[in-house]
């Protein structure tokens, strides 16, 4: 699975109707219909996408939306949610975190206290991190090994990709991105103290 194949799945996931569980079930079924190596490759690409979004500027944007309550785990779940919005949204927010102000799912939260946000509305999606492992376990019959075989396979695939120089370009892009950018549009939409802090 290359980047284009990964993002094609994610883009389709972002367009699907239904709640998050239904959308994840669709993705799991798509992965189960492929060789187990595709589940491993999907997870590798998902983790790389989350790492690329793991910047101080993106964290500041997530923290602004969440009223100052974005924890370390919460930020990881936010980067998963961001990936799940599709390639166009993901790329725009990674390039300019203030572009989060244009995302419909974020705009739907404006003016509402965090206690009023439905589970499917939260800009966090922890469960996306487990779908490839679920598919892999089903394909290989490893449901009882607590994911050890899958995690080992992901680590081997990551090592192979790094040894092949597959991630060099991503590192250059990451280093070139400014970290300390202002967030004027998000600040206007989510003033401190109004989203549940």
One Martini backbone bead per residue (centre of mass of N, CA, C, O) as a GRO file, in nm:
protein
  197
    1UNK     BB    1   0.092   0.040   0.027
    2UNK     BB    2   0.054   0.351  -0.062
    3UNK     BB    3  -0.031   0.670  -0.023
    4UNK     BB    4  -0.268   0.672  -0.224
    5UNK     BB    5  -0.414   0.422  -0.107
    6UNK     BB    6  -0.451   0.528   0.175
    7UNK     BB    7  -0.607   0.795   0.097
    8UNK     BB    8  -0.839   0.657  -0.046
    9UNK     BB    9  -0.956   0.528   0.207
   10UNK     BB   10  -0.984   0.785   0.377
   11UNK     BB   11  -1.164   0.944   0.184
   12UNK     BB   12  -1.395   0.743   0.192
   13UNK     BB   13  -1.438   0.752   0.496
   14UNK     BB   14  -1.508   1.066   0.501
   15UNK     BB   15  -1.774   1.022   0.304
   16UNK     BB   16  -1.922   0.853   0.480
   17UNK     BB   17  -2.190   0.740   0.629
   18UNK     BB   18  -2.251   0.758   0.951
   19UNK     BB   19  -2.104   0.652   1.206
   20UNK     BB   20  -1.804   0.568   1.324
   21UNK     BB   21  -1.853   0.265   1.349
   22UNK     BB   22  -1.954   0.223   1.058
   23UNK     BB   23  -1.699   0.330   0.918
   24UNK     BB   24  -1.499   0.129   1.047
   25UNK     BB   25  -1.634  -0.125   0.938
   26UNK     BB   26  -1.574  -0.062   0.647
   27UNK     BB   27  -1.264  -0.055   0.674
   28UNK     BB   28  -1.225  -0.337   0.784
   29UNK     BB   29  -1.350  -0.480   0.537
   30UNK     BB   30  -1.141  -0.375   0.336
   31UNK     BB   31  -0.894  -0.509   0.477
   32UNK     BB   32  -1.000  -0.807   0.483
   33UNK     BB   33  -1.000  -0.815   0.153
   34UNK     BB   34  -0.697  -0.826   0.212
   35UNK     BB   35  -0.396  -0.860   0.277
   36UNK     BB   36  -0.227  -0.836   0.578
   37UNK     BB   37  -0.011  -0.633   0.470
   38UNK     BB   38  -0.216  -0.395   0.439
   39UNK     BB   39  -0.263  -0.345   0.740
   40UNK     BB   40   0.025  -0.274   0.804
   41UNK     BB   41   0.059  -0.042   0.598
   42UNK     BB   42  -0.166   0.130   0.708
   43UNK     BB   43  -0.044   0.177   0.992
   44UNK     BB   44   0.215   0.310   0.902
   45UNK     BB   45   0.075   0.553   0.760
   46UNK     BB   46  -0.086   0.651   1.000
   47UNK     BB   47   0.157   0.711   1.185
   48UNK     BB   48   0.296   0.911   0.993
   49UNK     BB   49   0.066   1.116   0.982
   50UNK     BB   50   0.066   1.177   1.285
   51UNK     BB   51   0.360   1.271   1.304
   52UNK     BB   52   0.334   1.511   1.102
   53UNK     BB   53   0.106   1.651   1.299
   54UNK     BB   54   0.329   1.667   1.538
   55UNK     BB   55   0.289   1.986   1.643
   56UNK     BB   56   0.267   2.277   1.808
   57UNK     BB   57   0.057   2.412   1.620
   58UNK     BB   58  -0.152   2.183   1.620
   59UNK     BB   59  -0.185   2.166   1.921
   60UNK     BB   60  -0.285   2.457   1.959
   61UNK     BB   61  -0.541   2.413   1.795
   62UNK     BB   62  -0.664   2.182   1.961
   63UNK     BB   63  -0.658   2.335   2.234
   64UNK     BB   64  -0.846   2.560   2.151
   65UNK     BB   65  -1.095   2.388   2.089
   66UNK     BB   66  -1.062   2.238   2.390
   67UNK     BB   67  -1.011   2.472   2.607
   68UNK     BB   68  -0.718   2.358   2.723
   69UNK     BB   69  -0.776   2.013   2.731
   70UNK     BB   70  -0.522   1.894   2.577
   71UNK     BB   71  -0.379   1.606   2.582
   72UNK     BB   72  -0.163   1.379   2.482
   73UNK     BB   73  -0.373   1.170   2.402
   74UNK     BB   74  -0.573   1.370   2.273
   75UNK     BB   75  -0.378   1.451   2.044
   76UNK     BB   76  -0.356   1.181   1.911
   77UNK     BB   77  -0.662   1.161   1.854
   78UNK     BB   78  -0.664   1.414   1.680
   79UNK     BB   79  -0.476   1.314   1.452
   80UNK     BB   80  -0.667   1.089   1.372
   81UNK     BB   81  -0.903   1.269   1.300
   82UNK     BB   82  -0.756   1.432   1.085
   83UNK     BB   83  -0.705   1.202   0.895
   84UNK     BB   84  -1.023   1.124   0.879
   85UNK     BB   85  -1.088   1.389   0.690
   86UNK     BB   86  -0.865   1.379   0.486
   87UNK     BB   87  -0.627   1.497   0.276
   88UNK     BB   88  -0.707   1.794   0.236
   89UNK     BB   89  -0.746   1.869   0.531
   90UNK     BB   90  -0.481   1.769   0.641
   91UNK     BB   91  -0.288   1.942   0.465
   92UNK     BB   92  -0.402   2.220   0.549
   93UNK     BB   93  -0.347   2.192   0.861
   94UNK     BB   94  -0.045   2.129   0.853
   95UNK     BB   95   0.028   2.398   0.701
   96UNK     BB   96  -0.244   2.543   0.858
   97UNK     BB   97  -0.397   2.527   1.157
   98UNK     BB   98  -0.615   2.758   1.106
   99UNK     BB   99  -0.784   2.579   0.897
  100UNK     BB  100  -0.971   2.447   1.108
  101UNK     BB  101  -1.195   2.673   1.078
  102UNK     BB  102  -1.310   2.520   0.796
  103UNK     BB  103  -1.412   2.275   0.942
  104UNK     BB  104  -1.717   2.150   0.988
  105UNK     BB  105  -1.670   1.993   1.261
  106UNK     BB  106  -1.574   2.256   1.405
  107UNK     BB  107  -1.803   2.459   1.346
  108UNK     BB  108  -2.020   2.284   1.509
  109UNK     BB  109  -1.882   2.378   1.801
  110UNK     BB  110  -1.952   2.657   1.803
  111UNK     BB  111  -2.081   2.787   2.109
  112UNK     BB  112  -2.019   2.516   2.261
  113UNK     BB  113  -2.002   2.316   2.507
  114UNK     BB  114  -1.828   2.031   2.565
  115UNK     BB  115  -2.071   1.883   2.714
  116UNK     BB  116  -2.244   1.898   2.424
  117UNK     BB  117  -2.070   1.699   2.291
  118UNK     BB  118  -2.067   1.450   2.096
  119UNK     BB  119  -1.882   1.178   2.043
  120UNK     BB  120  -1.885   1.223   1.718
  121UNK     BB  121  -1.773   1.534   1.749
  122UNK     BB  122  -1.515   1.486   1.847
  123UNK     BB  123  -1.169   1.573   1.779
  124UNK     BB  124  -1.156   1.243   1.819
  125UNK     BB  125  -1.003   0.899   1.709
  126UNK     BB  126  -0.898   0.626   1.852
  127UNK     BB  127  -1.023   0.378   1.685
  128UNK     BB  128  -0.849   0.410   1.425
  129UNK     BB  129  -0.592   0.264   1.562
  130UNK     BB  130  -0.744  -0.051   1.549
  131UNK     BB  131  -0.846  -0.156   1.267
  132UNK     BB  132  -0.594  -0.301   1.149
  133UNK     BB  133  -0.562  -0.507   1.376
  134UNK     BB  134  -0.836  -0.640   1.348
  135UNK     BB  135  -0.791  -0.737   1.059
  136UNK     BB  136  -0.533  -0.900   1.106
  137UNK     BB  137  -0.643  -1.092   1.322
  138UNK     BB  138  -0.859  -1.215   1.140
  139UNK     BB  139  -0.665  -1.316   0.910
  140UNK     BB  140  -0.457  -1.477   1.130
  141UNK     BB  141  -0.579  -1.568   1.416
  142UNK     BB  142  -0.465  -1.337   1.658
  143UNK     BB  143  -0.675  -1.248   1.892
  144UNK     BB  144  -0.490  -1.370   2.158
  145UNK     BB  145  -0.203  -1.177   2.137
  146UNK     BB  146  -0.245  -0.860   2.186
  147UNK     BB  147  -0.092  -0.763   1.904
  148UNK     BB  148   0.208  -0.858   1.871
  149UNK     BB  149   0.232  -0.941   1.573
  150UNK     BB  150   0.143  -0.673   1.455
  151UNK     BB  151   0.355  -0.487   1.589
  152UNK     BB  152   0.596  -0.633   1.466
  153UNK     BB  153   0.517  -0.584   1.169
  154UNK     BB  154   0.518  -0.275   1.184
  155UNK     BB  155   0.812  -0.240   1.271
  156UNK     BB  156   0.937  -0.379   1.026
  157UNK     BB  157   0.811  -0.187   0.814
  158UNK     BB  158   0.939   0.071   0.921
  159UNK     BB  159   1.234  -0.015   0.896
  160UNK     BB  160   1.224  -0.067   0.590
  161UNK     BB  161   1.142   0.220   0.506
  162UNK     BB  162   1.386   0.365   0.629
  163UNK     BB  163   1.610   0.201   0.482
  164UNK     BB  164   1.482   0.299   0.193
  165UNK     BB  165   1.406   0.618   0.228
  166UNK     BB  166   1.086   0.683   0.240
  167UNK     BB  167   1.091   0.940   0.473
  168UNK     BB  168   1.267   1.189   0.399
  169UNK     BB  169   1.061   1.397   0.290
  170UNK     BB  170   0.893   1.428   0.548
  171UNK     BB  171   1.120   1.548   0.720
  172UNK     BB  172   1.161   1.805   0.553
  173UNK     BB  173   0.876   1.916   0.586
  174UNK     BB  174   0.874   1.930   0.894
  175UNK     BB  175   1.119   2.128   0.925
  176UNK     BB  176   0.985   2.366   0.742
  177UNK     BB  177   0.774   2.413   0.947
  178UNK     BB  178   0.613   2.624   1.127
  179UNK     BB  179   0.549   2.643   1.487
  180UNK     BB  180   0.469   2.970   1.573
  181UNK     BB  181   0.169   3.018   1.495
  182UNK     BB  182  -0.105   3.181   1.449
  183UNK     BB  183  -0.482   3.178   1.553
  184UNK     BB  184  -0.718   3.383   1.464
  185UNK     BB  185  -0.973   3.214   1.383
  186UNK     BB  186  -0.983   3.022   1.627
  187UNK     BB  187  -0.989   3.244   1.843
  188UNK     BB  188  -1.262   3.361   1.748
  189UNK     BB  189  -1.426   3.088   1.783
  190UNK     BB  190  -1.229   3.011   2.058
  191UNK     BB  191  -1.245   3.151   2.324
  192UNK     BB  192  -1.144   3.171   2.618
  193UNK     BB  193  -1.389   2.999   2.820
  194UNK     BB  194  -1.618   2.876   2.592
  195UNK     BB  195  -1.535   2.537   2.568
  196UNK     BB  196  -1.492   2.433   2.891
  197UNK     BB  197  -1.266   2.586   3.085
   0.00000   0.00000   0.00000
